[in-house]
Short mmCIF file of C-alpha atoms in Angstrom, two decimals:
data_model
loop_
_atom_site.label_atom_id
_atom_site.label_comp_id
_atom_site.label_asym_id
_atom_site.label_seq_id
_atom_site.Cartn_x
_atom_site.Cartn_y
_atom_site.Cartn_z
CA UNK A 403 17.02 -30.89 9.38
CA UNK A 404 13.82 -28.92 8.96
CA UNK A 405 10.60 -30.24 10.37
CA UNK A 406 8.06 -31.11 7.65
CA UNK A 407 5.30 -29.31 9.53
CA UNK A 408 7.03 -25.96 9.71
CA UNK A 409 6.04 -24.59 6.32
CA UNK A 410 3.31 -21.94 6.45
CA UNK A 411 1.74 -21.60 2.99
CA UNK A 412 -0.53 -18.78 4.15
CA UNK A 413 2.45 -16.42 4.21
CA UNK A 414 2.99 -17.03 0.50
CA UNK A 415 -0.64 -16.79 -0.53
CA UNK A 416 -1.13 -14.20 -3.26
CA UNK A 417 -4.78 -13.84 -2.26
CA UNK A 418 -3.89 -12.19 1.05
CA UNK A 419 -3.45 -8.43 1.11
CA UNK A 420 -1.12 -8.69 4.13
CA UNK A 421 2.02 -10.84 3.92
CA UNK A 422 4.32 -11.17 6.91
CA UNK A 423 8.06 -11.33 6.30
CA UNK A 424 8.93 -15.02 6.49
CA UNK A 425 12.12 -15.66 8.48
CA UNK A 426 14.10 -18.90 8.47
CA UNK A 427 17.41 -19.90 10.06
CA UNK A 428 20.10 -21.89 8.31
CA UNK A 429 23.16 -23.18 10.19
CA UNK A 430 26.21 -23.88 8.07
CA UNK A 431 28.35 -26.95 8.80
CA UNK A 432 31.72 -26.71 10.57
CA UNK A 433 34.50 -25.99 8.08
CA UNK A 434 38.13 -27.25 8.18
CA UNK A 435 39.36 -23.81 9.24
CA UNK A 436 37.08 -23.96 12.29
CA UNK A 437 39.16 -26.77 13.81
CA UNK A 438 38.63 -30.43 14.57
CA UNK A 439 34.95 -31.42 14.52
CA UNK A 440 35.43 -33.60 17.59
CA UNK A 441 36.47 -30.62 19.68
CA UNK A 442 33.74 -28.28 18.39
CA UNK A 443 30.32 -27.99 19.96
CA UNK A 444 27.48 -26.31 18.02
CA UNK A 445 25.77 -23.52 19.90
CA UNK A 446 22.53 -23.61 17.86
CA UNK A 447 19.70 -26.13 17.78
CA UNK A 448 15.93 -26.30 17.43
CA UNK A 449 13.79 -27.29 20.41
CA UNK A 450 10.23 -27.72 19.22
CA UNK A 451 7.80 -26.67 16.54
CA UNK A 452 4.15 -25.72 16.80
CA UNK A 453 2.81 -25.86 13.26
CA UNK A 454 3.74 -22.45 11.90
CA UNK A 455 6.88 -21.69 13.92
CA UNK A 456 9.95 -23.27 15.51
CA UNK A 457 11.94 -22.38 18.61
CA UNK A 458 15.62 -21.75 17.93
CA UNK A 459 17.77 -22.44 20.99
CA UNK A 460 21.20 -20.83 21.35
CA UNK A 461 23.50 -22.00 24.16
CA UNK A 462 27.04 -20.90 24.82
CA UNK A 463 29.02 -24.16 25.20
CA UNK A 464 31.56 -22.41 27.44
CA UNK A 465 29.11 -20.78 29.87
CA UNK A 466 25.55 -21.08 31.13
CA UNK A 467 24.17 -18.36 28.84
CA UNK A 468 21.31 -19.36 26.53
CA UNK A 469 18.59 -17.71 24.44
CA UNK A 470 15.37 -18.85 22.74
CA UNK A 471 13.75 -17.21 19.70
CA UNK A 472 10.72 -17.99 17.55
CA UNK A 473 11.24 -18.25 13.78
CA UNK A 474 9.25 -19.72 10.89
CA UNK A 475 11.59 -22.60 10.07
CA UNK A 476 15.00 -24.05 10.92
CA UNK A 477 17.55 -25.85 8.74
CA UNK A 478 20.51 -27.63 10.33
CA UNK A 479 24.15 -28.20 9.36
CA UNK A 480 23.84 -29.75 5.92
CA UNK A 481 25.05 -28.44 2.56
CA UNK A 482 22.32 -30.33 0.72
CA UNK A 483 19.54 -28.42 2.48
CA UNK A 484 19.99 -25.47 0.07
CA UNK A 485 17.69 -27.19 -2.44
CA UNK A 486 15.19 -27.93 0.31
CA UNK A 487 15.24 -24.27 1.34
CA UNK A 488 14.62 -23.21 -2.24
CA UNK A 489 11.76 -25.64 -2.83
CA UNK A 490 9.96 -24.84 0.42
CA UNK A 491 10.69 -21.15 0.89
CA UNK A 492 11.47 -19.57 -2.49
CA UNK A 493 9.61 -21.69 -5.03
CA UNK A 494 6.12 -20.68 -3.69
CA UNK A 495 6.97 -17.05 -4.57
CA UNK A 496 7.87 -17.64 -8.23
CA UNK A 497 4.35 -18.07 -9.71
CA UNK A 498 3.38 -14.70 -8.22
CA UNK A 499 6.52 -13.09 -9.70
CA UNK A 500 5.78 -14.52 -13.15
CA UNK A 501 2.25 -13.11 -12.89
CA UNK A 502 3.42 -9.59 -12.03
CA UNK A 503 4.09 -9.42 -8.27
CA UNK A 504 7.38 -8.54 -6.54
CA UNK A 505 9.31 -10.71 -4.10
CA UNK A 506 12.60 -10.46 -2.24
CA UNK A 507 14.86 -13.10 -0.71
CA UNK A 508 17.82 -11.82 1.29
CA UNK A 509 20.52 -13.61 3.26
CA UNK A 510 21.56 -11.91 6.49
CA UNK A 511 24.26 -12.85 8.97
CA UNK A 512 27.80 -12.33 10.21
CA UNK A 513 30.82 -12.66 7.95
CA UNK A 514 31.65 -16.28 7.15
CA UNK A 515 28.17 -17.60 8.01
CA UNK A 516 27.39 -18.99 4.52
CA UNK A 517 25.30 -16.20 2.93
CA UNK A 518 27.08 -16.23 -0.44
CA UNK A 519 27.02 -20.03 -0.52
CA UNK A 520 23.25 -20.24 -0.10
CA UNK A 521 22.59 -17.51 -2.69
CA UNK A 522 25.17 -18.42 -5.37
CA UNK A 523 26.12 -22.01 -4.53
CA UNK A 524 29.31 -23.59 -5.88
CA UNK A 525 30.38 -26.14 -8.48
CA UNK A 526 28.74 -28.99 -6.56
CA UNK A 527 25.65 -27.35 -5.02
CA UNK A 528 23.40 -24.93 -6.89
CA UNK A 529 22.39 -21.82 -4.98
CA UNK A 530 19.09 -19.93 -4.84
CA UNK A 531 20.03 -17.63 -7.75
CA UNK A 532 20.51 -20.31 -10.44
CA UNK A 533 17.62 -22.45 -9.15
CA UNK A 534 15.22 -19.49 -9.18
CA UNK A 535 16.29 -18.53 -12.70
CA UNK A 536 15.81 -22.09 -13.94
CA UNK A 537 12.29 -22.21 -12.51
CA UNK A 538 11.33 -18.81 -13.93
CA UNK A 539 12.62 -19.62 -17.42
CA UNK A 540 10.83 -22.97 -17.39
CA UNK A 541 7.55 -21.42 -16.25
CA UNK A 542 7.76 -18.58 -18.81
CA UNK A 543 8.46 -21.07 -21.61
CA UNK A 544 5.32 -23.04 -20.74
CA UNK A 545 3.13 -19.93 -20.49
CA UNK A 546 4.54 -18.15 -23.55
CA UNK A 547 4.47 -14.42 -24.29
CA UNK A 548 6.85 -13.47 -21.48
CA UNK A 549 10.40 -12.15 -21.49
CA UNK A 550 13.04 -12.43 -18.75
CA UNK A 551 15.77 -9.88 -17.97
CA UNK A 552 18.40 -9.77 -15.25
CA UNK A 553 20.21 -6.90 -13.54
CA UNK A 554 23.07 -7.18 -11.07
CA UNK A 555 24.46 -4.39 -8.94
CA UNK A 556 26.27 -3.84 -5.64
CA UNK A 557 26.18 -1.33 -2.80
CA UNK A 558 29.81 -0.57 -2.01
CA UNK A 559 30.72 2.14 0.51
CA UNK A 560 27.17 3.53 0.28
CA UNK A 561 27.33 3.84 -3.51
CA UNK A 562 25.50 1.71 -6.08
CA UNK A 563 27.46 0.27 -9.02
CA UNK A 564 26.19 -1.66 -12.04
CA UNK A 565 28.11 -4.95 -12.16
CA UNK A 566 27.02 -5.78 -15.71
CA UNK A 567 28.76 -2.75 -17.22
CA UNK A 568 32.32 -3.24 -18.48
CA UNK A 569 33.33 0.10 -17.00
CA UNK A 570 32.35 0.79 -13.39
CA UNK A 571 29.18 2.88 -13.52
CA UNK A 572 27.54 4.45 -10.49
CA UNK A 573 23.74 4.42 -10.58
CA UNK A 574 21.40 6.80 -8.78
CA UNK A 575 18.32 5.96 -6.72
CA UNK A 576 15.25 8.15 -7.22
CA UNK A 577 11.73 7.78 -5.85
CA UNK A 578 8.62 7.89 -8.03
CA UNK A 579 5.43 9.72 -7.07
CA UNK A 580 4.35 6.72 -4.93
CA UNK A 581 7.64 6.78 -3.01
CA UNK A 582 9.01 3.57 -4.55
CA UNK A 583 12.77 3.66 -5.26
CA UNK A 584 14.04 3.19 -8.81
CA UNK A 585 17.61 2.72 -9.99
CA UNK A 586 18.36 5.06 -12.85
CA UNK A 587 20.43 3.70 -15.71
CA UNK A 588 20.65 0.13 -14.38
CA UNK A 589 21.35 -2.23 -17.28
CA UNK A 590 18.95 -5.08 -18.05
CA UNK A 591 20.25 -8.11 -19.92
CA UNK A 592 17.65 -10.34 -21.66
CA UNK A 593 18.17 -14.05 -21.05
CA UNK A 594 16.59 -16.98 -22.86
CA UNK A 595 18.52 -19.90 -21.39
CA UNK A 596 20.58 -20.88 -18.38
CA UNK A 597 23.72 -20.50 -20.49
CA UNK A 598 22.85 -16.81 -20.99
CA UNK A 599 22.28 -16.44 -17.26
CA UNK A 600 25.51 -18.15 -16.23
CA UNK A 601 27.56 -16.00 -18.59
CA UNK A 602 25.87 -12.82 -17.37
CA UNK A 603 26.17 -13.68 -13.67
CA UNK A 604 29.80 -14.75 -14.09
CA UNK A 605 30.70 -11.32 -15.54
CA UNK A 606 29.00 -9.61 -12.61
CA UNK A 607 30.65 -11.79 -9.96
CA UNK A 608 34.09 -10.99 -11.36
CA UNK A 609 33.45 -7.28 -10.81
CA UNK A 610 31.98 -7.54 -7.31
CA UNK A 611 34.28 -6.34 -4.51
CA UNK A 612 35.77 -9.20 -2.43
CA UNK A 613 38.86 -9.34 -0.23
CA UNK A 614 40.61 -11.48 2.36
CA UNK A 615 40.20 -10.61 6.05
CA UNK A 616 41.20 -12.19 9.32
CA UNK A 617 37.81 -13.93 9.52
CA UNK A 618 37.13 -14.87 5.88
CA UNK A 619 39.47 -15.60 2.97
CA UNK A 620 36.85 -14.47 0.42
CA UNK A 621 34.87 -11.79 2.21
CA UNK A 622 32.22 -9.84 0.32
CA UNK A 623 32.93 -6.13 0.71
CA UNK A 624 29.59 -5.06 -0.73
CA UNK A 625 25.92 -6.00 -0.75
CA UNK A 626 25.12 -7.83 -4.01
CA UNK A 627 21.62 -7.62 -5.53
CA UNK A 628 20.43 -9.75 -8.45
CA UNK A 629 17.12 -8.65 -10.01
CA UNK A 630 15.19 -11.06 -12.23
CA UNK A 631 12.42 -9.22 -14.14
CA UNK A 632 9.53 -11.00 -15.89
CA UNK A 633 7.42 -9.00 -18.34
CA UNK A 634 4.49 -9.73 -20.62
CA UNK A 635 4.55 -6.26 -22.17
CA UNK A 636 2.22 -4.70 -19.58
CA UNK A 637 2.89 -6.12 -16.10
CA UNK A 638 6.41 -6.56 -14.75
CA UNK A 639 7.18 -8.89 -11.83
CA UNK A 640 10.55 -8.76 -10.09
CA UNK A 641 12.44 -11.19 -7.89
CA UNK A 642 15.24 -9.56 -5.86
CA UNK A 643 17.90 -11.96 -4.57
CA UNK A 644 20.19 -10.17 -2.13
CA UNK A 645 23.49 -11.41 -0.73
CA UNK A 646 24.22 -9.02 2.13
CA UNK A 647 27.76 -8.39 3.30
CA UNK A 648 28.32 -9.68 6.83
CA UNK A 649 28.72 -7.49 9.86
CA UNK A 650 32.28 -7.67 11.21
CA UNK A 651 34.06 -7.40 14.53
CA UNK A 652 37.14 -5.38 13.57
CA UNK A 653 38.96 -6.53 16.69
CA UNK A 654 38.83 -10.10 15.41
CA UNK A 655 39.20 -9.37 11.71
CA UNK A 656 42.21 -7.09 12.13
CA UNK A 657 40.92 -4.75 9.41
CA UNK A 658 43.00 -1.68 8.65
CA UNK A 659 42.99 1.10 6.06
CA UNK A 660 40.62 0.38 3.17
CA UNK A 661 39.28 -2.81 4.77
CA UNK A 662 38.45 -0.90 7.95
CA UNK A 663 36.61 1.79 5.96
CA UNK A 664 34.63 -0.88 4.07
CA UNK A 665 33.77 -2.63 7.31
CA UNK A 666 32.51 0.62 8.85
CA UNK A 667 30.18 1.22 5.90
CA UNK A 668 28.90 -2.36 6.00
CA UNK A 669 28.19 -2.22 9.73
CA UNK A 670 26.58 1.19 9.32
CA UNK A 671 24.12 -0.05 6.68
CA UNK A 672 23.25 -3.17 8.70
CA UNK A 673 22.65 -0.99 11.76
CA UNK A 674 20.30 1.14 9.63
CA UNK A 675 18.49 -2.08 8.70
CA UNK A 676 18.00 -2.93 12.38
CA UNK A 677 16.68 0.59 13.03
CA UNK A 678 14.11 0.24 10.24
CA UNK A 679 12.90 -3.08 11.66
CA UNK A 680 12.72 -1.54 15.14
CA UNK A 681 10.69 1.42 13.84
CA UNK A 682 8.28 -0.84 11.94
CA UNK A 683 7.69 -3.03 14.99
CA UNK A 684 7.00 0.00 17.19
CA UNK A 685 4.82 1.85 14.65
CA UNK A 686 6.89 5.00 14.86
CA UNK A 687 5.86 8.02 12.79
CA UNK A 688 9.12 8.01 10.83
CA UNK A 689 10.68 4.90 9.27
CA UNK A 690 14.39 5.68 8.60
CA UNK A 691 14.58 4.09 5.13
CA UNK A 692 16.76 6.94 3.87
CA UNK A 693 19.51 6.40 6.43
CA UNK A 694 21.21 3.94 4.09
CA UNK A 695 21.19 2.86 0.44
CA UNK A 696 20.53 -0.70 1.63
CA UNK A 697 17.34 0.23 3.51
CA UNK A 698 16.11 2.25 0.54
CA UNK A 699 16.54 -0.82 -1.65
CA UNK A 700 14.74 -2.99 0.93
CA UNK A 701 11.96 -0.44 1.46
CA UNK A 702 9.47 -2.36 -0.69
CA UNK A 703 10.35 -5.62 1.13
CA UNK A 704 10.05 -4.28 4.69
CA UNK A 705 6.66 -2.67 5.23
CA UNK A 706 6.10 -2.28 1.47
CA UNK A 707 4.23 -4.21 -1.22
CA UNK A 708 6.57 -7.14 -1.84
CA UNK A 709 6.64 -10.73 -0.58
CA UNK A 710 9.80 -11.21 1.49
CA UNK A 711 11.85 -14.11 2.85
CA UNK A 712 14.79 -13.51 5.20
CA UNK A 713 17.40 -16.25 5.55
CA UNK A 714 19.30 -15.85 8.82
CA UNK A 715 22.68 -17.51 8.21
CA UNK A 716 24.47 -18.76 11.33
CA UNK A 717 27.95 -19.95 12.25
CA UNK A 718 27.56 -22.92 14.65
CA UNK A 719 30.70 -21.97 16.59
CA UNK A 720 29.94 -18.25 17.17
CA UNK A 721 27.48 -17.73 20.00
CA UNK A 722 27.59 -13.91 20.26
CA UNK A 723 27.24 -13.36 16.52
CA UNK A 724 24.43 -15.91 16.27
CA UNK A 725 22.47 -14.25 19.08
CA UNK A 726 22.64 -10.85 17.34
CA UNK A 727 21.59 -12.38 14.01
CA UNK A 728 18.68 -14.43 15.36
CA UNK A 729 17.50 -11.55 17.55
CA UNK A 730 17.13 -9.26 14.53
CA UNK A 731 15.59 -12.08 12.49
CA UNK A 732 12.96 -12.75 15.16
CA UNK A 733 11.97 -9.07 15.19
CA UNK A 734 11.66 -9.11 11.38
CA UNK A 735 8.89 -11.72 11.61
CA UNK A 736 6.52 -9.04 12.93
CA UNK A 737 6.95 -6.80 9.87
CA UNK A 738 3.88 -6.73 7.60
CA UNK A 739 3.90 -6.14 3.84
CA UNK A 740 0.76 -5.13 1.98
CA UNK A 741 0.96 -7.23 -1.17
CA UNK A 742 -1.45 -6.56 -4.03
CA UNK A 743 -2.47 -9.51 -6.18
CA UNK A 744 -1.40 -9.19 -9.81
CA UNK A 745 -4.90 -10.22 -10.84
CA UNK A 746 -6.18 -6.90 -9.53
CA UNK A 747 -4.33 -4.97 -12.25
CA UNK A 748 -7.26 -4.92 -14.68
CA UNK A 749 -8.33 -2.02 -16.91
CA UNK A 750 -10.88 0.26 -15.29
CA UNK A 751 -14.38 -0.08 -16.72
CA UNK A 752 -16.08 3.00 -18.07
CA UNK A 753 -18.81 4.12 -15.69
CA UNK A 754 -22.03 5.73 -16.91
CA UNK A 755 -22.18 8.53 -14.34
CA UNK A 756 -25.58 9.72 -15.54
CA UNK A 757 -27.09 6.29 -14.95
CA UNK A 758 -25.51 6.07 -11.49
CA UNK A 759 -26.81 9.54 -10.59
CA UNK A 760 -30.32 8.71 -11.79
CA UNK A 761 -30.29 5.47 -9.77
CA UNK A 762 -29.15 7.31 -6.65
CA UNK A 763 -31.86 9.97 -7.03
CA UNK A 764 -34.51 7.30 -7.50
CA UNK A 765 -33.31 5.50 -4.36
CA UNK A 766 -33.73 8.77 -2.41
CA UNK A 767 -37.19 9.39 -3.87
CA UNK A 768 -36.00 12.55 -5.62
CA UNK A 769 -36.61 11.37 -9.18
CA UNK A 770 -39.36 9.41 -10.86
CA UNK A 771 -38.38 6.21 -12.53
CA UNK A 772 -38.15 6.66 -16.28
CA UNK A 773 -40.64 4.95 -18.59
CA UNK A 774 -38.62 2.28 -20.39
CA UNK A 775 -40.74 2.83 -23.55
CA UNK A 776 -39.52 6.45 -23.80
CA UNK A 777 -36.06 6.96 -25.28
CA UNK A 778 -33.80 8.53 -22.66
CA UNK A 779 -32.19 10.97 -25.09
CA UNK A 780 -35.54 12.42 -26.21
CA UNK A 781 -36.85 12.55 -22.68
CA UNK A 782 -33.76 14.43 -21.47
CA UNK A 783 -33.27 16.85 -24.39
CA UNK A 784 -36.75 17.91 -25.36
CA UNK A 785 -38.77 18.01 -22.12
CA UNK A 786 -38.50 18.49 -18.40
CA UNK A 787 -41.03 17.78 -15.68
CA UNK A 788 -42.56 20.72 -13.81
CA UNK A 789 -45.80 20.98 -11.79
CA UNK A 790 -46.91 17.56 -13.01
CA UNK A 791 -46.81 18.61 -16.69
CA UNK A 792 -44.20 18.22 -19.38
CA UNK A 793 -43.18 21.45 -21.09
CA UNK A 794 -40.76 22.19 -23.96
CA UNK A 795 -37.33 23.04 -22.65
CA UNK A 796 -37.05 26.36 -24.55
CA UNK A 797 -40.35 27.56 -23.02
CA UNK A 798 -39.07 26.76 -19.54
CA UNK A 799 -35.81 28.62 -20.26
CA UNK A 800 -37.71 31.76 -21.32
CA UNK A 801 -39.84 31.63 -18.16
CA UNK A 802 -36.75 31.41 -15.93
CA UNK A 803 -35.08 34.33 -17.70
CA UNK A 804 -38.20 36.51 -17.36
CA UNK A 805 -38.51 35.57 -13.68
CA UNK A 806 -34.97 36.71 -12.95
CA UNK A 807 -35.49 39.99 -14.85
CA UNK A 808 -38.73 40.88 -13.02
CA UNK A 809 -37.51 40.16 -9.50
CA UNK A 810 -36.60 43.35 -7.64
CA UNK A 811 -34.63 41.67 -4.83
CA UNK A 812 -31.23 40.30 -5.90
CA UNK A 813 -30.95 36.57 -5.47
CA UNK A 814 -27.96 34.18 -5.42
CA UNK A 815 -28.60 31.45 -7.97
CA UNK A 816 -26.63 28.42 -9.10
CA UNK A 817 -25.50 28.34 -12.71
CA UNK A 818 -27.48 25.75 -14.64
CA UNK A 819 -26.42 24.25 -17.95
CA UNK A 820 -29.59 23.61 -19.94
CA UNK A 821 -29.66 20.81 -22.49
CA UNK A 822 -29.68 21.91 -26.13
CA UNK A 823 -32.96 21.45 -27.98
CA UNK A 824 -31.99 20.26 -31.45
CA UNK A 825 -35.60 20.63 -32.69
CA UNK A 826 -35.72 24.41 -32.17
CA UNK A 827 -34.88 26.82 -34.97
CA UNK A 828 -31.77 28.69 -33.86
CA UNK A 829 -32.82 31.74 -35.95
CA UNK A 830 -36.14 32.17 -34.16
CA UNK A 831 -36.61 35.43 -32.17
CA UNK A 832 -37.24 33.55 -28.91
CA UNK A 833 -33.93 31.75 -29.11
CA UNK A 834 -32.15 34.94 -30.05
CA UNK A 835 -33.35 36.65 -26.86
CA UNK A 836 -31.58 34.01 -24.74
CA UNK A 837 -28.45 33.88 -26.87
CA UNK A 838 -28.12 37.66 -26.73
CA UNK A 839 -26.89 37.37 -23.15
CA UNK A 840 -24.28 34.75 -24.08
CA UNK A 841 -20.77 36.22 -24.08
CA UNK A 842 -19.01 33.20 -25.56
CA UNK A 843 -18.26 34.99 -28.83
CA UNK A 844 -16.46 37.97 -27.32
CA UNK A 845 -12.88 38.65 -28.51
CA UNK A 846 -11.55 37.83 -25.02
CA UNK A 847 -13.24 34.44 -24.93
CA UNK A 848 -12.04 33.68 -28.45
CA UNK A 849 -8.47 34.48 -27.36
CA UNK A 850 -8.81 32.24 -24.30
CA UNK A 851 -10.16 29.37 -26.39
CA UNK A 852 -7.35 29.66 -28.91
CA UNK A 853 -4.77 29.92 -26.11
CA UNK A 854 -6.16 26.75 -24.56
CA UNK A 855 -5.91 24.95 -27.89
CA UNK A 856 -2.35 26.24 -28.33
CA UNK A 857 -1.40 25.03 -24.85
CA UNK A 858 -2.87 21.56 -25.50
CA UNK A 859 -1.05 21.30 -28.83
CA UNK A 860 2.24 22.43 -27.31
CA UNK A 861 1.85 20.00 -24.38
CA UNK A 862 1.23 17.10 -26.78
CA UNK A 863 4.27 18.04 -28.87
CA UNK A 864 6.30 18.23 -25.66
CA UNK A 865 5.19 14.70 -24.66
CA UNK A 866 5.94 13.40 -28.18
CA UNK A 867 9.41 14.90 -27.91
CA UNK A 868 10.06 13.23 -24.53
CA UNK A 869 8.96 9.87 -25.99
CA UNK A 870 11.20 10.03 -29.07
CA UNK A 871 14.22 12.25 -28.32
CA UNK A 872 17.64 10.87 -27.47
CA UNK A 873 19.54 11.69 -24.31
CA UNK A 874 21.54 14.50 -25.94
CA UNK A 875 18.37 16.22 -27.13
CA UNK A 876 16.66 15.78 -23.75
CA UNK A 877 19.56 17.50 -22.01
CA UNK A 878 19.03 20.56 -24.21
CA UNK A 879 15.64 21.21 -22.59
CA UNK A 880 15.60 23.55 -19.62
CA UNK A 881 14.86 21.73 -16.37
CA UNK A 882 16.17 18.31 -17.50
CA UNK A 883 19.53 17.18 -16.14
CA UNK A 884 21.63 14.03 -16.51
CA UNK A 885 19.72 11.90 -13.96
CA UNK A 886 16.32 13.12 -15.14
CA UNK A 887 17.17 12.28 -18.77
CA UNK A 888 18.21 8.74 -17.78
CA UNK A 889 15.01 8.30 -15.80
CA UNK A 890 12.82 9.49 -18.70
CA UNK A 891 14.56 7.06 -21.08
CA UNK A 892 14.01 4.18 -18.66
CA UNK A 893 10.40 5.11 -17.91
CA UNK A 894 9.31 5.44 -21.52
CA UNK A 895 10.80 2.03 -22.37
CA UNK A 896 8.34 0.45 -19.94
CA UNK A 897 5.36 2.79 -20.43
CA UNK A 898 5.38 5.67 -22.96
CA UNK A 899 4.42 9.05 -21.57
CA UNK A 900 0.86 10.07 -22.45
CA UNK A 901 0.42 13.38 -20.60
CA UNK A 902 2.30 15.86 -18.47
CA UNK A 903 0.84 14.16 -15.39
CA UNK A 904 2.90 11.05 -16.25
CA UNK A 905 6.02 13.03 -15.34
CA UNK A 906 4.92 12.69 -11.73
CA UNK A 907 5.88 9.00 -12.00
CA UNK A 908 9.53 10.04 -11.91
CA UNK A 909 9.12 11.93 -8.65
CA UNK A 910 8.22 15.39 -9.96
CA UNK A 911 5.47 17.33 -8.24
CA UNK A 912 2.74 19.00 -10.30
CA UNK A 913 4.38 22.36 -9.58
CA UNK A 914 7.76 21.12 -10.87
CA UNK A 915 6.11 19.77 -14.03
CA UNK A 916 4.42 23.13 -14.63
CA UNK A 917 7.70 25.02 -14.12
CA UNK A 918 9.64 22.69 -16.46
CA UNK A 919 6.97 22.94 -19.16
CA UNK A 920 6.75 26.72 -18.67
CA UNK A 921 10.48 27.10 -19.20
CA UNK A 922 10.25 25.22 -22.47
CA UNK A 923 7.27 27.30 -23.64
CA UNK A 924 9.01 30.53 -22.65
CA UNK A 925 12.09 29.50 -24.63
CA UNK A 926 10.03 29.65 -27.84
CA UNK A 927 9.72 33.43 -27.46
CA UNK A 928 13.33 34.16 -26.44
#
């Protein structure tokens, strides 16, 4: 049973910019297939707690070996503690998700340690997935103006498959310009009630890969990820609930053929996860997120911008497996995520740069404070201060021109843009003498101006096309392939493209954007 003093609310606080990965241990009860309860001795227990952490003690009942690890909380061998885990560990994350933040809860452990049970539950005990959905739907209904969608996919043999598609569909992972991974073409099913959710999840569970092994009658052969998205039209918060496949000892499981290949891929991805945690703890220059699809998916939850809770699931009769699980879990506690509060996503205020510049000059003593009785526009356009007197701007311009013409020694001067005097007659001889040196009306400059206008018009038409065209039409453009077309369709559903720079959101560099646009423009003259 968990100690009531072990909860650490500070790790869930949305006001903090740094959020440590919260790690808890949950020991499943002995099952009938484990043998007689009288003859079984649990190898896991909790020793003490000191406010924000608990000591997990592992002792081999058949030898003198023992280990101690520090975790955030500990839950003993009770089925009913799943609701307690949800209320204390997962529920504090949901308000932040509804308000636009991201959070991840993932169950990690050896095969047969109770990961799927705690995430999905059964007919008698609700798991984290249905309880989280119930809370999110209830909260969104009270707040109003929010929609909820779910996605469900699996990582099987290092490939991602959409479990909500009738026909098996592989989905690609691409990074945006900020390095965040996105799944291209992943279906999103809107839900308005728990009945909608149960029907959707049931379809996905039927398609997930499971098989019988020597250690587990219903062994998950893939990592399952349920994504619950909450949107108010502008900000999208996501809750990722991940049921990891368990690492397996093939000597004990007796895996052969396909099962052996699946087991190798599972163990490989979990090893990549351990390497990422090791690299984060040691501040290495390279974090190997790309070594596995699993670590790419967890990138935002380990050292990223998402709240994260890791549930270390333990088998009370397996000492060696439990030591490996708790050891990795204890190292995960030291991983920091830099979570941004959803309240910070406010529109940028327009800044009067002229006012800021004037204030800075006045603070440095380089400009005289303006008389509040004098309109700023008149003061700026019609006069400037020189030698303690105010002179008309056109007179000052003529003096500067004459000074440059009469100087015999060449001089490097900065180009100055003089304000336009709207009170001066543009047909006067004095103004004509200054304008005579202006080359803005040359044929070359006219061509450049028209070319610039043509480029802007073409770029806007190109953006309009990307926002309205179907997939078949997108594929007809040079530089856009199958994956890129899917990504554009997904991106514009969330936020319509406004400029060519928005294409950088899908991972394109500015050079790639220029090349793709250039190919389209060139095609007009072919």
